[in-house]
């Protein structure tokens, strides 16, 4: 069963002389348990792709299906419920709330969705434990290292059994060891049945994914089942 299906997505920003075609006829299906990496030069459409996959923005044409449901036709309320319950987002700069502890940051999405504070806290502690962060649960973000902050952000993205994890350069602000650890963690979560799309410009980190999709000028120019090495990914496609 595919968790995410993008069918012939195109995205145009602006009009007339200012028009930019950010995505052109992009199709991608990601199944439960699958981790896909998206690579491409700056301006190739990676962020646009992730934003549309996460239903945060509408495509100009094409369909976005999450768990088989067409999101383009959903009401605003149904879409925000879907985002809260099914999709987790991880950003380069972690985006943790500084006034909340790690456990409070992780339980927040559940509380916002109506789960009682006690239950949300228990669920947060469980995920933090799975990610090796039990000792950090009561610390504030500024008392954590960069790697720990990103692991808390991943905990926040997966808490509540969400099915789709979308990460935009999750290792971008980390050193290589922590960057690898973050990708490994996303990989581990995928093997339990989550689907993930991770944007990265680092071919070494992309090799954690089951599949690498390469974007250029808004088009998918290459897809590899398992990356052979950085050189192959950067070769121009014919
Ligand atoms: P990447 O993430 O690969 O750097 P983006 O998806 O950010 O690429 O951008 C793809 C293209 O779309 C670029 O030419 C960018 O300038 C343009 N673009 C992105 N977002 C907007 C926007 N909100 N308004 C106008 N142009 C945009």
Coordinates of C-alpha atoms and ligand atoms in Angstrom, one line a residue:
X1 CA 0.0 0.0 0.0
X2 CA 1.5 3.4 -1.0
X3 CA 1.5 6.0 1.8
X4 CA 2.2 8.8 -0.6
X5 CA 1.6 9.0 -4.3
X6 CA 2.4 12.1 -6.4
X7 CA 0.9 11.9 -9.9
X8 CA 2.2 14.2 -12.6
X9 CA 2.8 17.2 -10.2
X10 CA 3.6 20.6 -11.8
X11 CA 4.0 23.8 -9.9
X12 CA 4.2 27.3 -11.3
X13 CA 5.0 30.3 -9.2
X14 CA 4.3 33.9 -10.4
X15 CA 2.8 35.0 -13.7
X16 CA 4.0 36.4 -17.0
X17 CA 7.6 37.4 -17.1
X18 CA 8.0 36.5 -13.4
X19 CA 6.7 32.9 -14.0
X20 CA 8.9 30.1 -12.5
X21 CA 8.1 26.5 -13.2
X22 CA 9.4 24.9 -10.0
X23 CA 8.2 21.3 -10.8
X24 CA 7.4 19.7 -14.1
X25 CA 5.4 16.5 -14.3
X26 CA 6.9 14.8 -11.3
X27 CA 5.5 11.4 -10.2
X28 CA 6.6 9.4 -7.2
X29 CA 5.2 6.7 -5.1
X30 CA 6.5 5.9 -1.6
X31 CA 5.3 2.8 0.2
X32 CA 5.1 2.0 3.9
X33 CA 8.5 1.0 5.1
X34 CA 10.3 2.9 2.3
X35 CA 12.8 5.7 2.7
X36 CA 13.3 7.9 -0.4
X37 CA 16.0 10.5 -0.7
X38 CA 15.6 13.6 -2.9
X39 CA 18.8 15.2 -4.2
X40 CA 19.4 18.0 -6.7
X41 CA 21.2 21.3 -7.1
X42 CA 19.9 24.5 -5.4
X43 CA 16.7 25.7 -7.2
X44 CA 15.9 22.3 -8.7
X45 CA 12.6 22.1 -6.8
X46 CA 13.4 20.0 -3.8
X47 CA 11.7 22.2 -1.2
X48 CA 8.7 22.7 -3.4
X49 CA 8.4 19.0 -3.9
X50 CA 8.5 18.4 -0.1
X51 CA 6.0 21.2 0.6
X52 CA 3.5 19.8 -1.9
X53 CA 4.1 16.2 -0.7
X54 CA 3.3 17.5 2.8
X55 CA 0.1 19.1 1.6
X56 CA 1.3 22.5 2.8
X57 CA 1.0 23.8 -0.7
X58 CA -1.2 22.9 -3.7
X59 CA 0.3 21.8 -7.0
X60 CA -0.7 23.8 -10.1
X61 CA -1.7 20.5 -11.7
X62 CA -1.5 16.8 -10.7
X63 CA -2.7 14.8 -7.7
X64 CA -1.3 14.2 -4.2
X65 CA -2.7 11.0 -2.6
X66 CA -2.0 10.2 1.0
X67 CA -3.1 6.7 2.0
X68 CA -5.0 6.5 -1.3
X69 CA -7.0 9.7 -0.6
X70 CA -6.8 12.6 -3.0
X71 CA -5.7 15.6 -0.9
X72 CA -6.2 18.2 -3.5
X73 CA -10.0 17.8 -3.2
X74 CA -10.0 17.8 0.6
X75 CA -11.5 20.6 2.7
X76 CA -9.0 22.8 4.7
X77 CA -10.1 21.1 7.9
X78 CA -9.7 17.6 6.6
X79 CA -6.3 18.5 5.3
X80 CA -5.0 19.9 8.5
X81 CA -6.3 16.8 10.4
X82 CA -4.4 14.7 7.9
X83 CA -1.3 16.8 8.5
X84 CA -1.6 16.6 12.3
X85 CA -2.3 12.8 12.4
X86 CA -0.5 11.3 9.5
X87 CA 2.5 13.5 8.5
X88 CA 5.6 14.4 10.5
X89 CA 7.9 17.2 9.5
X90 CA 11.6 17.5 10.3
X91 CA 13.5 20.7 9.4
X92 CA 17.2 21.6 9.1
X93 CA 17.0 24.1 12.0
X94 CA 15.0 21.7 14.3
X95 CA 12.2 24.2 15.0
X96 CA 11.8 23.1 18.7
X97 CA 9.9 25.5 21.0
X98 CA 12.6 27.0 23.3
X99 CA 10.3 27.4 26.3
X100 CA 9.2 23.7 26.3
X101 CA 11.2 20.7 27.5
X102 CA 12.0 17.9 25.0
X103 CA 9.1 15.8 26.3
X104 CA 6.7 18.8 26.1
X105 CA 7.9 19.6 22.5
X106 CA 7.2 15.9 21.5
X107 CA 3.8 15.7 23.2
X108 CA 2.6 19.0 21.8
X109 CA 1.3 17.7 18.4
X110 CA -0.7 15.0 20.3
X111 CA -2.2 17.6 22.7
X112 CA -3.1 19.9 19.8
X113 CA -4.9 17.0 18.3
X114 CA -7.0 16.5 21.5
X115 CA -5.0 13.8 23.3
X116 CA -5.1 14.3 27.1
X117 CA -1.9 15.8 28.6
X118 CA -1.1 12.6 30.6
X119 CA -1.5 10.3 27.6
X120 CA 0.5 12.6 25.3
X121 CA 3.3 12.9 27.9
X122 CA 3.4 9.0 28.2
X123 CA 3.6 8.7 24.4
X124 CA 6.3 11.3 24.2
X125 CA 8.4 9.6 26.8
X126 CA 8.1 6.3 25.0
X127 CA 9.3 7.7 21.7
X128 CA 12.1 9.6 23.4
X129 CA 13.2 6.4 25.1
X130 CA 13.2 4.6 21.7
X131 CA 15.4 7.3 20.4
X132 CA 17.8 7.0 23.3
X133 CA 16.8 10.3 24.8
X134 CA 15.2 9.4 28.1
X135 CA 17.8 11.3 30.1
X136 CA 17.1 14.4 28.0
X137 CA 13.3 14.4 28.3
X138 CA 13.2 17.1 30.9
X139 CA 15.8 19.3 29.4
X140 CA 15.1 22.5 27.4
X141 CA 16.4 22.7 23.8
X142 CA 19.3 25.0 24.8
X143 CA 20.5 22.3 27.2
X144 CA 20.8 19.8 24.3
X145 CA 23.5 19.3 21.7
X146 CA 22.6 19.8 18.0
X147 CA 22.3 16.0 17.4
X148 CA 20.1 15.6 20.4
X149 CA 17.8 18.5 19.3
X150 CA 17.4 16.9 15.9
X151 CA 16.6 13.5 17.5
X152 CA 13.9 15.3 19.6
X153 CA 12.6 16.8 16.4
X154 CA 12.4 13.4 14.9
X155 CA 10.6 12.1 18.0
X156 CA 8.1 14.9 17.6
X157 CA 7.6 14.0 13.9
X158 CA 6.9 10.3 14.6
X159 CA 5.0 10.4 17.8
X160 CA 1.4 9.1 17.5
X161 CA 2.3 6.5 14.9
X162 CA 2.4 8.9 12.0
X163 CA 2.8 7.2 8.6
X164 CA 4.7 9.8 6.6
X165 CA 7.9 11.5 7.6
X166 CA 9.1 14.5 5.5
X167 CA 12.5 15.9 6.2
X168 CA 14.2 18.9 4.6
X169 CA 18.0 18.7 5.0
X170 CA 17.7 17.2 8.5
X171 CA 21.4 16.8 8.8
X172 CA 22.2 20.2 7.3
X173 CA 23.1 21.9 10.6
X174 CA 25.0 18.8 12.1
X175 CA 28.5 17.4 11.9
X176 CA 28.9 14.3 9.8
X177 CA 28.7 11.8 12.7
X178 CA 25.4 13.3 14.0
X179 CA 24.2 13.7 10.4
X180 CA 24.7 9.9 9.9
X181 CA 23.0 9.2 13.2
X182 CA 19.9 11.2 12.2
X183 CA 19.7 9.4 8.8
X184 CA 20.1 6.0 10.5
X185 CA 17.3 6.9 12.9
X186 CA 15.0 7.8 10.0
X187 CA 16.0 4.6 8.3
X188 CA 15.2 2.6 11.5
X189 CA 11.7 4.2 11.8
X190 CA 11.0 3.4 8.1
X191 CA 11.8 -0.3 8.7
X192 CA 9.0 -0.3 11.2
X193 CA 6.5 0.8 8.6
X194 CA 6.8 4.6 8.3
X195 CA 7.3 6.1 4.8
X196 CA 9.9 8.9 4.5
X197 CA 11.1 11.4 2.0
X198 CA 14.4 13.1 3.0
X199 CA 15.9 16.0 1.1
X200 CA 19.7 16.1 1.3
X201 CA 22.5 17.3 -0.8
X202 CA 24.9 14.8 0.7
X203 CA 25.2 11.6 -1.4
X204 CA 26.8 9.7 1.5
X205 CA 23.7 10.4 3.7
X206 CA 21.4 9.7 0.8
X207 CA 22.8 6.2 0.8
X208 CA 20.7 5.4 3.9
X209 CA 17.6 5.6 1.6
X210 CA 16.1 2.7 -0.3
X211 CA 15.8 4.9 -3.3
X212 CA 17.3 8.2 -4.5
X213 CA 15.4 10.6 -6.7
X214 CA 17.4 13.2 -8.5
X215 CA 15.8 16.5 -9.5
X216 CA 17.0 19.0 -12.0
X217 CA 15.1 22.1 -13.2
X218 CA 11.9 20.7 -11.6
X219 CA 12.1 17.3 -13.3
X220 CA 13.0 13.9 -12.0
X221 CA 16.1 13.1 -14.1
X222 CA 17.3 10.0 -12.4
X223 CA 16.2 7.4 -9.8
X224 CA 18.5 4.8 -8.3
X225 CA 17.5 1.8 -6.3
X226 CA 20.6 2.0 -4.2
X227 CA 23.2 4.7 -4.7
X228 CA 26.4 3.4 -6.0
X229 CA 28.4 6.4 -5.1
X230 CA 28.4 10.2 -5.2
X231 CA 29.9 10.4 -8.8
X232 CA 27.0 8.4 -10.3
X233 CA 24.4 10.6 -8.8
X234 CA 26.0 13.8 -10.0
X235 CA 26.5 12.7 -13.6
X236 CA 24.3 14.6 -16.1
X237 CA 21.4 12.4 -17.3
X238 CA 20.8 12.0 -21.0
Ligands
LIG1 P1 15.4 23.8 -4.0 O1 14.8 23.4 -2.7 O2 15.9 22.6 -4.8 O3 16.5 24.8 -3.8 P2 13.0 25.3 -4.5 O4 11.9 24.3 -4.5 O5 13.2 26.1 -3.3 O6 14.4 24.5 -4.9 O7 12.8 26.2 -5.8 C1 12.5 25.8 -7.1 C2 12.3 27.0 -8.0 O8 11.1 27.7 -7.6 C3 13.4 28.1 -7.8 O9 13.6 28.7 -9.1 C4 12.8 29.1 -6.8 O10 13.3 30.4 -7.0 C5 11.3 29.0 -7.2 N1 10.4 29.2 -6.0 C6 10.3 28.5 -4.9 N2 9.4 29.0 -4.1 C7 8.9 30.1 -4.7 C8 7.9 31.0 -4.3 N3 7.2 30.9 -3.2 N4 7.6 32.0 -5.2 C9 8.3 32.1 -6.4 N5 9.2 31.3 -6.7 C10 9.5 30.2 -5.9

